[in-house]
Amino acid sequence: MLDAGYFNRSPHPNSLAWDSGANEMVYRGEAAMTLMGTWNIGYFTNAAHGWVAGRDFDFFPFPVIDPQLPRVAMGPIDGLVLPRQAANPAGARAVLAYFAGATAQQAFSRGSGALAPNRQVPASAYSELQQRVGDEINRSPIFTFAFDLAAPPAVASLGLDAFADFLAFPQSYPEIVRQLAARAALPGKTPQ
């Protein structure tokens, strides 16, 4: 896919923010697509952009590279937490229960485009696009977290930088991998 030119090499991927960079390039017609989560639904359908899902933008799963490997859905899981030293634990629990409820999750989904983690939110609450995304996730026997959420923060930062360098300079991958391994594998030390 890199050799076919499916990824932008300029500007350098680290110089683009997801919203003001990559998404705006798609919106202006300077890029054909972006690899993003469902929160992009809320971004493109907001008042500033006014796109209609299924007409102005759509979704498709990342292309299969090796059909011998199982399907994998990847994404984050957002959470609400109760601090150990909360000033009002009972009130905080009530707020957490409210936000975790189907009604609040449905409202959050409408605004953001994200799929609700509460399984009591009915499929009818989702747009046709969200339903297709949900179907794709449900067809995947494996769910995994994004690299930057699954790795220690210092290693995640190095890895994301290395991935961006790879997209910009794919021919340099041996050196990029060597530098990443050297910087991330210092026992007992924080990677630099």
N, C-alpha and C. Protein backbone atom coordinates (compact mmCIF):
# COMPACT_ATOMS: atom_id res chain seq x y z
N MET A 1 0.82 -1.19 0.00
CA MET A 1 0.00 0.00 0.00
C MET A 1 0.87 1.26 0.00
N LEU A 2 2.02 1.18 0.68
CA LEU A 2 2.93 2.32 0.64
C LEU A 2 3.46 2.53 -0.77
N ASP A 3 3.89 1.43 -1.41
CA ASP A 3 4.44 1.53 -2.76
C ASP A 3 3.40 2.04 -3.76
N ALA A 4 2.14 1.73 -3.50
CA ALA A 4 1.07 2.18 -4.40
C ALA A 4 0.69 3.64 -4.15
N GLY A 5 1.28 4.25 -3.12
CA GLY A 5 1.01 5.66 -2.84
C GLY A 5 -0.28 5.92 -2.10
N TYR A 6 -0.76 4.93 -1.33
CA TYR A 6 -2.02 5.10 -0.62
C TYR A 6 -1.89 5.94 0.65
N PHE A 7 -0.68 6.22 1.09
CA PHE A 7 -0.46 7.01 2.30
C PHE A 7 0.26 8.30 1.93
N ASN A 8 -0.15 9.39 2.56
CA ASN A 8 0.55 10.66 2.36
C ASN A 8 1.92 10.57 2.99
N ARG A 9 2.92 11.02 2.28
CA ARG A 9 4.27 11.09 2.84
C ARG A 9 4.64 12.53 3.15
N SER A 10 3.89 13.45 2.61
CA SER A 10 4.15 14.85 2.86
C SER A 10 2.79 15.54 2.99
N PRO A 11 2.55 16.30 4.01
CA PRO A 11 3.48 16.58 5.10
C PRO A 11 3.76 15.34 5.94
N HIS A 12 4.84 15.39 6.71
CA HIS A 12 5.21 14.28 7.58
C HIS A 12 4.03 13.97 8.50
N PRO A 13 3.69 12.69 8.69
CA PRO A 13 2.53 12.34 9.52
C PRO A 13 2.54 12.96 10.92
N ASN A 14 3.71 13.16 11.52
CA ASN A 14 3.75 13.77 12.85
C ASN A 14 3.40 15.24 12.84
N SER A 15 3.37 15.86 11.67
CA SER A 15 3.04 17.28 11.61
C SER A 15 1.54 17.50 11.42
N LEU A 16 0.77 16.43 11.37
CA LEU A 16 -0.67 16.53 11.18
C LEU A 16 -1.42 16.12 12.44
N ALA A 17 -2.30 16.97 12.90
CA ALA A 17 -3.23 16.58 13.96
C ALA A 17 -4.38 15.82 13.30
N TRP A 18 -5.05 14.97 14.08
CA TRP A 18 -6.12 14.16 13.48
C TRP A 18 -7.25 15.04 12.97
N ASP A 19 -7.55 16.12 13.67
CA ASP A 19 -8.69 16.94 13.28
C ASP A 19 -8.30 18.06 12.32
N SER A 20 -7.39 18.92 12.72
CA SER A 20 -7.04 20.06 11.89
C SER A 20 -6.13 19.69 10.72
N GLY A 21 -5.58 18.49 10.74
CA GLY A 21 -4.69 18.04 9.67
C GLY A 21 -5.35 17.03 8.76
N ALA A 22 -5.31 15.76 9.18
CA ALA A 22 -5.79 14.67 8.32
C ALA A 22 -7.26 14.83 7.95
N ASN A 23 -8.12 15.10 8.93
CA ASN A 23 -9.54 15.23 8.62
C ASN A 23 -9.81 16.39 7.68
N GLU A 24 -9.14 17.50 7.91
CA GLU A 24 -9.37 18.66 7.05
C GLU A 24 -8.87 18.42 5.63
N MET A 25 -7.82 17.61 5.49
CA MET A 25 -7.36 17.26 4.15
C MET A 25 -8.44 16.46 3.42
N VAL A 26 -9.10 15.55 4.13
CA VAL A 26 -10.20 14.79 3.52
C VAL A 26 -11.34 15.75 3.18
N TYR A 27 -11.69 16.61 4.13
CA TYR A 27 -12.80 17.53 3.93
C TYR A 27 -12.58 18.45 2.72
N ARG A 28 -11.34 18.90 2.54
CA ARG A 28 -11.02 19.79 1.41
C ARG A 28 -10.76 19.04 0.11
N GLY A 29 -10.80 17.71 0.14
CA GLY A 29 -10.55 16.93 -1.06
C GLY A 29 -9.08 16.73 -1.37
N GLU A 30 -8.20 17.00 -0.39
CA GLU A 30 -6.76 16.84 -0.59
C GLU A 30 -6.28 15.44 -0.23
N ALA A 31 -7.12 14.66 0.41
CA ALA A 31 -6.84 13.26 0.74
C ALA A 31 -8.13 12.48 0.52
N ALA A 32 -7.99 11.24 0.12
CA ALA A 32 -9.17 10.43 -0.19
C ALA A 32 -9.79 9.81 1.05
N MET A 33 -8.97 9.56 2.08
CA MET A 33 -9.49 8.88 3.26
C MET A 33 -8.54 9.09 4.43
N THR A 34 -9.02 8.73 5.61
CA THR A 34 -8.21 8.75 6.81
C THR A 34 -8.58 7.53 7.64
N LEU A 35 -7.61 7.00 8.36
CA LEU A 35 -7.85 5.86 9.25
C LEU A 35 -8.19 6.43 10.61
N MET A 36 -9.45 6.39 10.98
CA MET A 36 -9.93 7.02 12.19
C MET A 36 -11.01 6.18 12.84
N GLY A 37 -11.34 6.55 14.04
CA GLY A 37 -12.41 5.87 14.77
C GLY A 37 -13.76 6.50 14.49
N THR A 38 -14.76 5.98 15.17
CA THR A 38 -16.13 6.44 14.94
C THR A 38 -16.37 7.87 15.39
N TRP A 39 -15.46 8.42 16.21
CA TRP A 39 -15.64 9.82 16.60
C TRP A 39 -15.58 10.73 15.38
N ASN A 40 -15.04 10.24 14.28
CA ASN A 40 -15.01 11.03 13.05
C ASN A 40 -16.42 11.30 12.52
N ILE A 41 -17.36 10.44 12.87
CA ILE A 41 -18.74 10.68 12.45
C ILE A 41 -19.20 12.01 13.02
N GLY A 42 -18.98 12.21 14.32
CA GLY A 42 -19.35 13.47 14.96
C GLY A 42 -18.60 14.66 14.39
N TYR A 43 -17.35 14.44 14.02
CA TYR A 43 -16.54 15.53 13.47
C TYR A 43 -17.07 15.98 12.11
N PHE A 44 -17.29 15.04 11.20
CA PHE A 44 -17.71 15.41 9.86
C PHE A 44 -19.17 15.86 9.79
N THR A 45 -19.99 15.43 10.75
CA THR A 45 -21.40 15.83 10.72
C THR A 45 -21.67 17.06 11.59
N ASN A 46 -20.63 17.63 12.20
CA ASN A 46 -20.85 18.80 13.06
C ASN A 46 -21.26 20.01 12.22
N ALA A 47 -21.65 21.09 12.91
CA ALA A 47 -22.15 22.28 12.21
C ALA A 47 -21.09 22.90 11.30
N ALA A 48 -19.82 22.79 11.67
CA ALA A 48 -18.76 23.40 10.87
C ALA A 48 -18.55 22.68 9.54
N HIS A 49 -18.86 21.38 9.49
CA HIS A 49 -18.61 20.62 8.27
C HIS A 49 -19.91 20.23 7.56
N GLY A 50 -20.91 19.84 8.32
CA GLY A 50 -22.23 19.59 7.75
C GLY A 50 -22.35 18.43 6.79
N TRP A 51 -21.41 17.50 6.84
CA TRP A 51 -21.50 16.35 5.94
C TRP A 51 -22.58 15.38 6.42
N VAL A 52 -23.09 14.60 5.50
CA VAL A 52 -24.08 13.57 5.80
C VAL A 52 -23.41 12.21 5.63
N ALA A 53 -23.48 11.41 6.71
CA ALA A 53 -22.88 10.06 6.66
C ALA A 53 -23.56 9.24 5.58
N GLY A 54 -22.77 8.50 4.81
CA GLY A 54 -23.29 7.67 3.74
C GLY A 54 -23.44 8.41 2.42
N ARG A 55 -23.45 9.72 2.47
CA ARG A 55 -23.51 10.52 1.24
C ARG A 55 -22.18 11.25 1.01
N ASP A 56 -21.73 11.99 2.02
CA ASP A 56 -20.51 12.79 1.89
C ASP A 56 -19.27 12.05 2.37
N PHE A 57 -19.46 11.07 3.22
CA PHE A 57 -18.36 10.23 3.70
C PHE A 57 -18.93 8.89 4.10
N ASP A 58 -18.06 7.89 4.18
CA ASP A 58 -18.53 6.55 4.51
C ASP A 58 -17.43 5.79 5.24
N PHE A 59 -17.62 4.52 5.41
CA PHE A 59 -16.73 3.66 6.17
C PHE A 59 -16.48 2.39 5.38
N PHE A 60 -15.28 1.86 5.50
CA PHE A 60 -15.00 0.50 5.06
C PHE A 60 -13.90 -0.04 5.96
N PRO A 61 -13.90 -1.35 6.19
CA PRO A 61 -12.84 -1.92 7.04
C PRO A 61 -11.50 -1.86 6.33
N PHE A 62 -10.44 -1.83 7.12
CA PHE A 62 -9.09 -1.82 6.55
C PHE A 62 -8.93 -3.07 5.69
N PRO A 63 -8.32 -2.93 4.52
CA PRO A 63 -8.20 -4.09 3.61
C PRO A 63 -7.46 -5.27 4.25
N VAL A 64 -7.89 -6.46 3.91
CA VAL A 64 -7.24 -7.68 4.39
C VAL A 64 -5.89 -7.80 3.70
N ILE A 65 -4.85 -7.97 4.49
CA ILE A 65 -3.49 -8.14 3.96
C ILE A 65 -3.17 -9.62 3.82
N ASP A 66 -3.52 -10.39 4.85
CA ASP A 66 -3.25 -11.82 4.86
C ASP A 66 -4.53 -12.55 5.26
N PRO A 67 -5.23 -13.18 4.31
CA PRO A 67 -6.50 -13.84 4.63
C PRO A 67 -6.36 -15.02 5.59
N GLN A 68 -5.14 -15.47 5.84
CA GLN A 68 -4.92 -16.56 6.79
C GLN A 68 -5.04 -16.09 8.24
N LEU A 69 -4.95 -14.79 8.45
CA LEU A 69 -5.05 -14.24 9.80
C LEU A 69 -6.50 -13.93 10.14
N PRO A 70 -6.90 -14.09 11.41
CA PRO A 70 -8.29 -13.79 11.77
C PRO A 70 -8.57 -12.29 11.70
N ARG A 71 -9.84 -11.97 11.53
CA ARG A 71 -10.27 -10.57 11.56
C ARG A 71 -10.02 -10.02 12.96
N VAL A 72 -9.61 -8.78 13.04
CA VAL A 72 -9.37 -8.13 14.32
C VAL A 72 -10.01 -6.76 14.29
N ALA A 73 -10.81 -6.46 15.30
CA ALA A 73 -11.33 -5.11 15.48
C ALA A 73 -10.40 -4.41 16.45
N MET A 74 -10.10 -3.15 16.19
CA MET A 74 -9.16 -2.43 17.02
C MET A 74 -9.77 -1.10 17.43
N GLY A 75 -9.57 -0.75 18.68
CA GLY A 75 -10.04 0.55 19.13
C GLY A 75 -9.83 0.75 20.61
N PRO A 76 -10.19 1.92 21.09
CA PRO A 76 -10.06 2.20 22.51
C PRO A 76 -11.35 1.86 23.24
N ILE A 77 -11.27 1.83 24.52
CA ILE A 77 -12.45 1.76 25.37
C ILE A 77 -12.30 2.89 26.37
N ASP A 78 -13.19 3.86 26.30
CA ASP A 78 -13.13 4.98 27.22
C ASP A 78 -13.73 4.56 28.56
N GLY A 79 -13.26 5.17 29.61
CA GLY A 79 -13.76 4.82 30.93
C GLY A 79 -13.96 6.04 31.81
N LEU A 80 -14.86 5.91 32.74
CA LEU A 80 -15.07 6.91 33.77
C LEU A 80 -14.60 6.28 35.07
N VAL A 81 -13.89 7.03 35.88
CA VAL A 81 -13.32 6.47 37.10
C VAL A 81 -13.74 7.26 38.32
N LEU A 82 -13.72 6.59 39.44
CA LEU A 82 -14.00 7.20 40.74
C LEU A 82 -12.68 7.28 41.49
N PRO A 83 -12.17 8.49 41.73
CA PRO A 83 -10.90 8.61 42.45
C PRO A 83 -11.01 8.05 43.87
N ARG A 84 -9.94 7.47 44.33
CA ARG A 84 -9.91 6.89 45.68
C ARG A 84 -10.25 7.94 46.73
N GLN A 85 -9.78 9.15 46.55
CA GLN A 85 -10.00 10.21 47.53
C GLN A 85 -11.13 11.16 47.12
N ALA A 86 -12.14 10.65 46.45
CA ALA A 86 -13.25 11.49 46.01
C ALA A 86 -13.91 12.17 47.20
N ALA A 87 -14.25 13.44 47.05
CA ALA A 87 -14.88 14.20 48.13
C ALA A 87 -16.30 13.71 48.40
N ASN A 88 -16.97 13.17 47.40
CA ASN A 88 -18.35 12.72 47.55
C ASN A 88 -18.52 11.39 46.82
N PRO A 89 -18.03 10.29 47.42
CA PRO A 89 -18.09 9.00 46.72
C PRO A 89 -19.51 8.58 46.31
N ALA A 90 -20.48 8.81 47.18
CA ALA A 90 -21.85 8.40 46.85
C ALA A 90 -22.37 9.20 45.65
N GLY A 91 -22.11 10.50 45.65
CA GLY A 91 -22.53 11.33 44.52
C GLY A 91 -21.81 10.94 43.25
N ALA A 92 -20.52 10.64 43.37
CA ALA A 92 -19.74 10.23 42.20
C ALA A 92 -20.27 8.91 41.64
N ARG A 93 -20.62 7.97 42.52
CA ARG A 93 -21.19 6.70 42.04
C ARG A 93 -22.50 6.93 41.29
N ALA A 94 -23.31 7.84 41.80
CA ALA A 94 -24.58 8.14 41.14
C ALA A 94 -24.33 8.74 39.75
N VAL A 95 -23.35 9.63 39.65
CA VAL A 95 -23.02 10.23 38.36
C VAL A 95 -22.48 9.17 37.40
N LEU A 96 -21.61 8.28 37.91
CA LEU A 96 -21.07 7.21 37.07
C LEU A 96 -22.20 6.31 36.56
N ALA A 97 -23.12 5.96 37.45
CA ALA A 97 -24.25 5.11 37.04
C ALA A 97 -25.09 5.81 35.97
N TYR A 98 -25.30 7.10 36.14
CA TYR A 98 -26.07 7.86 35.15
C TYR A 98 -25.36 7.86 33.79
N PHE A 99 -24.08 8.22 33.78
CA PHE A 99 -23.36 8.29 32.51
C PHE A 99 -23.20 6.93 31.85
N ALA A 100 -23.19 5.86 32.63
CA ALA A 100 -23.08 4.52 32.07
C ALA A 100 -24.42 3.99 31.57
N GLY A 101 -25.51 4.64 31.94
CA GLY A 101 -26.84 4.20 31.55
C GLY A 101 -27.10 4.35 30.06
N ALA A 102 -28.09 3.61 29.59
CA ALA A 102 -28.40 3.58 28.16
C ALA A 102 -28.80 4.95 27.62
N THR A 103 -29.55 5.73 28.39
CA THR A 103 -30.01 7.04 27.90
C THR A 103 -28.84 7.98 27.68
N ALA A 104 -27.94 8.07 28.66
CA ALA A 104 -26.78 8.96 28.52
C ALA A 104 -25.84 8.45 27.43
N GLN A 105 -25.65 7.14 27.36
CA GLN A 105 -24.77 6.59 26.33
C GLN A 105 -25.33 6.85 24.93
N GLN A 106 -26.63 6.78 24.80
CA GLN A 106 -27.26 7.04 23.51
C GLN A 106 -27.03 8.50 23.11
N ALA A 107 -27.18 9.43 24.06
CA ALA A 107 -26.95 10.84 23.76
C ALA A 107 -25.49 11.08 23.39
N PHE A 108 -24.57 10.46 24.11
CA PHE A 108 -23.15 10.60 23.81
C PHE A 108 -22.86 10.08 22.40
N SER A 109 -23.45 8.96 22.06
CA SER A 109 -23.23 8.37 20.74
C SER A 109 -23.74 9.28 19.64
N ARG A 110 -24.91 9.89 19.85
CA ARG A 110 -25.46 10.80 18.84
C ARG A 110 -24.52 11.98 18.60
N GLY A 111 -23.92 12.50 19.66
CA GLY A 111 -23.06 13.66 19.52
C GLY A 111 -21.69 13.35 18.98
N SER A 112 -21.14 12.21 19.37
CA SER A 112 -19.75 11.91 19.01
C SER A 112 -19.62 10.98 17.81
N GLY A 113 -20.60 10.13 17.63
CA GLY A 113 -20.49 9.10 16.60
C GLY A 113 -19.98 7.79 17.14
N ALA A 114 -19.50 7.79 18.38
CA ALA A 114 -18.95 6.58 18.99
C ALA A 114 -20.05 5.56 19.26
N LEU A 115 -19.67 4.29 19.23
CA LEU A 115 -20.60 3.23 19.61
C LEU A 115 -20.59 3.14 21.13
N ALA A 116 -21.76 3.00 21.71
CA ALA A 116 -21.88 2.95 23.17
C ALA A 116 -21.39 1.62 23.71
N PRO A 117 -20.66 1.63 24.82
CA PRO A 117 -20.27 0.36 25.44
C PRO A 117 -21.43 -0.32 26.16
N ASN A 118 -22.49 0.42 26.45
CA ASN A 118 -23.66 -0.15 27.11
C ASN A 118 -24.48 -0.93 26.09
N ARG A 119 -24.57 -2.23 26.30
CA ARG A 119 -25.28 -3.09 25.34
C ARG A 119 -26.80 -2.91 25.37
N GLN A 120 -27.29 -2.12 26.32
CA GLN A 120 -28.72 -1.84 26.38
C GLN A 120 -29.14 -0.76 25.38
N VAL A 121 -28.17 -0.09 24.77
CA VAL A 121 -28.50 0.89 23.74
C VAL A 121 -28.97 0.11 22.51
N PRO A 122 -30.20 0.33 22.07
CA PRO A 122 -30.71 -0.47 20.95
C PRO A 122 -30.04 -0.10 19.63
N ALA A 123 -29.96 -1.06 18.73
CA ALA A 123 -29.37 -0.82 17.41
C ALA A 123 -30.10 0.30 16.68
N SER A 124 -31.39 0.45 16.95
CA SER A 124 -32.17 1.49 16.28
C SER A 124 -31.72 2.90 16.67
N ALA A 125 -30.95 3.02 17.74
CA ALA A 125 -30.44 4.33 18.17
C ALA A 125 -29.28 4.79 17.30
N TYR A 126 -28.72 3.87 16.53
CA TYR A 126 -27.54 4.17 15.73
C TYR A 126 -27.92 4.50 14.29
N SER A 127 -27.09 5.31 13.67
CA SER A 127 -27.26 5.59 12.25
C SER A 127 -26.92 4.33 11.45
N GLU A 128 -27.27 4.34 10.18
CA GLU A 128 -26.96 3.20 9.33
C GLU A 128 -25.45 2.97 9.28
N LEU A 129 -24.68 4.04 9.23
CA LEU A 129 -23.22 3.93 9.21
C LEU A 129 -22.71 3.31 10.51
N GLN A 130 -23.20 3.78 11.65
CA GLN A 130 -22.78 3.21 12.94
C GLN A 130 -23.16 1.73 13.02
N GLN A 131 -24.32 1.37 12.50
CA GLN A 131 -24.73 -0.04 12.53
C GLN A 131 -23.77 -0.90 11.72
N ARG A 132 -23.32 -0.40 10.57
CA ARG A 132 -22.36 -1.16 9.77
C ARG A 132 -21.02 -1.30 10.49
N VAL A 133 -20.59 -0.24 11.17
CA VAL A 133 -19.36 -0.32 11.96
C VAL A 133 -19.53 -1.37 13.06
N GLY A 134 -20.66 -1.33 13.75
CA GLY A 134 -20.94 -2.32 14.80
C GLY A 134 -20.96 -3.74 14.26
N ASP A 135 -21.54 -3.93 13.09
CA ASP A 135 -21.55 -5.26 12.46
C ASP A 135 -20.13 -5.74 12.18
N GLU A 136 -19.29 -4.84 11.70
CA GLU A 136 -17.89 -5.20 11.42
C GLU A 136 -17.18 -5.62 12.70
N ILE A 137 -17.39 -4.89 13.77
CA ILE A 137 -16.78 -5.25 15.06
C ILE A 137 -17.29 -6.61 15.52
N ASN A 138 -18.60 -6.83 15.40
CA ASN A 138 -19.19 -8.09 15.85
C ASN A 138 -18.72 -9.29 15.02
N ARG A 139 -18.34 -9.08 13.77
CA ARG A 139 -17.83 -10.17 12.93
C ARG A 139 -16.38 -10.53 13.26
N SER A 140 -15.72 -9.69 14.00
CA SER A 140 -14.30 -9.92 14.32
C SER A 140 -14.18 -10.75 15.59
N PRO A 141 -13.52 -11.90 15.53
CA PRO A 141 -13.39 -12.73 16.72
C PRO A 141 -12.42 -12.16 17.76
N ILE A 142 -11.63 -11.17 17.36
CA ILE A 142 -10.63 -10.60 18.26
C ILE A 142 -10.83 -9.09 18.33
N PHE A 143 -10.76 -8.56 19.54
CA PHE A 143 -10.76 -7.11 19.74
C PHE A 143 -9.46 -6.76 20.43
N THR A 144 -8.77 -5.78 19.90
CA THR A 144 -7.50 -5.37 20.48
C THR A 144 -7.48 -3.86 20.66
N PHE A 145 -6.65 -3.43 21.58
CA PHE A 145 -6.48 -2.00 21.80
C PHE A 145 -5.45 -1.45 20.83
N ALA A 146 -5.54 -0.18 20.57
CA ALA A 146 -4.54 0.49 19.75
C ALA A 146 -3.18 0.40 20.44
N PHE A 147 -2.13 0.35 19.64
CA PHE A 147 -0.77 0.21 20.16
C PHE A 147 -0.48 1.22 21.26
N ASP A 148 -0.81 2.48 21.03
CA ASP A 148 -0.45 3.51 22.00
C ASP A 148 -1.22 3.38 23.30
N LEU A 149 -2.32 2.64 23.32
CA LEU A 149 -3.06 2.41 24.56
C LEU A 149 -2.63 1.13 25.25
N ALA A 150 -1.97 0.24 24.52
CA ALA A 150 -1.58 -1.06 25.08
C ALA A 150 -0.13 -1.09 25.54
N ALA A 151 0.68 -0.16 25.09
CA ALA A 151 2.11 -0.13 25.44
C ALA A 151 2.35 0.88 26.55
N PRO A 152 3.42 0.71 27.32
CA PRO A 152 3.77 1.74 28.31
C PRO A 152 3.92 3.09 27.60
N PRO A 153 3.51 4.18 28.24
CA PRO A 153 3.50 5.49 27.57
C PRO A 153 4.80 5.87 26.87
N ALA A 154 5.94 5.65 27.51
CA ALA A 154 7.21 6.04 26.88
C ALA A 154 7.47 5.22 25.62
N VAL A 155 7.16 3.93 25.67
CA VAL A 155 7.35 3.07 24.49
C VAL A 155 6.32 3.42 23.42
N ALA A 156 5.09 3.72 23.84
CA ALA A 156 4.06 4.10 22.88
C ALA A 156 4.47 5.34 22.10
N SER A 157 5.01 6.31 22.79
CA SER A 157 5.44 7.54 22.12
C SER A 157 6.53 7.26 21.09
N LEU A 158 7.51 6.45 21.49
CA LEU A 158 8.57 6.08 20.55
C LEU A 158 8.02 5.31 19.36
N GLY A 159 7.11 4.37 19.63
CA GLY A 159 6.55 3.56 18.56
C GLY A 159 5.73 4.38 17.57
N LEU A 160 4.92 5.31 18.08
CA LEU A 160 4.13 6.15 17.18
C LEU A 160 5.03 7.04 16.32
N ASP A 161 6.09 7.56 16.93
CA ASP A 161 7.04 8.36 16.15
C ASP A 161 7.70 7.50 15.07
N ALA A 162 8.07 6.26 15.43
CA ALA A 162 8.71 5.37 14.46
C ALA A 162 7.75 5.02 13.33
N PHE A 163 6.49 4.80 13.67
CA PHE A 163 5.51 4.48 12.63
C PHE A 163 5.34 5.66 11.67
N ALA A 164 5.27 6.86 12.22
CA ALA A 164 5.15 8.05 11.37
C ALA A 164 6.39 8.20 10.48
N ASP A 165 7.57 7.94 11.05
CA ASP A 165 8.80 7.99 10.24
C ASP A 165 8.76 6.95 9.13
N PHE A 166 8.25 5.76 9.44
CA PHE A 166 8.14 4.70 8.43
C PHE A 166 7.22 5.13 7.29
N LEU A 167 6.08 5.75 7.63
CA LEU A 167 5.17 6.20 6.57
C LEU A 167 5.82 7.26 5.69
N ALA A 168 6.62 8.13 6.31
CA ALA A 168 7.26 9.19 5.54
C ALA A 168 8.49 8.70 4.77
N PHE A 169 9.21 7.73 5.36
CA PHE A 169 10.47 7.24 4.77
C PHE A 169 10.51 5.71 4.80
N PRO A 170 9.63 5.03 4.06
CA PRO A 170 9.54 3.57 4.16
C PRO A 170 10.83 2.84 3.81
N GLN A 171 11.63 3.39 2.94
CA GLN A 171 12.88 2.74 2.57
C GLN A 171 13.87 2.71 3.74
N SER A 172 13.64 3.52 4.76
CA SER A 172 14.54 3.58 5.92
C SER A 172 14.09 2.66 7.05
N TYR A 173 13.15 1.74 6.78
CA TYR A 173 12.60 0.94 7.87
C TYR A 173 13.65 0.16 8.66
N PRO A 174 14.73 -0.39 8.07
CA PRO A 174 15.68 -1.12 8.92
C PRO A 174 16.30 -0.21 9.99
N GLU A 175 16.65 1.00 9.63
CA GLU A 175 17.24 1.93 10.60
C GLU A 175 16.19 2.40 11.60
N ILE A 176 14.97 2.63 11.16
CA ILE A 176 13.90 3.05 12.06
C ILE A 176 13.65 1.97 13.10
N VAL A 177 13.58 0.71 12.67
CA VAL A 177 13.36 -0.41 13.60
C VAL A 177 14.54 -0.56 14.55
N ARG A 178 15.76 -0.43 14.03
CA ARG A 178 16.95 -0.56 14.89
C ARG A 178 16.95 0.52 15.97
N GLN A 179 16.67 1.76 15.59
CA GLN A 179 16.64 2.85 16.57
C GLN A 179 15.52 2.66 17.58
N LEU A 180 14.37 2.21 17.13
CA LEU A 180 13.25 1.98 18.05
C LEU A 180 13.62 0.90 19.06
N ALA A 181 14.18 -0.20 18.58
CA ALA A 181 14.56 -1.29 19.49
C ALA A 181 15.60 -0.82 20.50
N ALA A 182 16.56 -0.05 20.06
CA ALA A 182 17.62 0.42 20.96
C ALA A 182 17.06 1.38 22.00
N ARG A 183 16.15 2.24 21.62
CA ARG A 183 15.62 3.24 22.55
C ARG A 183 14.57 2.66 23.48
N ALA A 184 13.83 1.66 23.03
CA ALA A 184 12.74 1.13 23.84
C ALA A 184 13.17 0.00 24.76
N ALA A 185 14.33 -0.59 24.55
CA ALA A 185 14.72 -1.80 25.28
C ALA A 185 15.81 -1.55 26.32
N LEU A 186 15.84 -0.39 26.92
CA LEU A 186 16.83 -0.12 27.95
C LEU A 186 16.29 -0.62 29.29
N PRO A 187 16.77 -1.78 29.79
CA PRO A 187 16.23 -2.34 31.02
C PRO A 187 16.36 -1.37 32.19
N GLY A 188 15.25 -1.16 32.87
CA GLY A 188 15.26 -0.32 34.07
C GLY A 188 15.40 1.16 33.80
N LYS A 189 15.35 1.57 32.55
CA LYS A 189 15.51 2.99 32.22
C LYS A 189 14.33 3.45 31.38
N THR A 190 14.02 4.71 31.49
CA THR A 190 12.98 5.29 30.66
C THR A 190 13.55 5.53 29.27
N PRO A 191 12.85 5.08 28.23
CA PRO A 191 13.34 5.33 26.87
C PRO A 191 13.50 6.83 26.62
N GLN A 192 14.53 7.18 25.88
CA GLN A 192 14.81 8.60 25.57
C GLN A 192 14.21 8.96 24.24
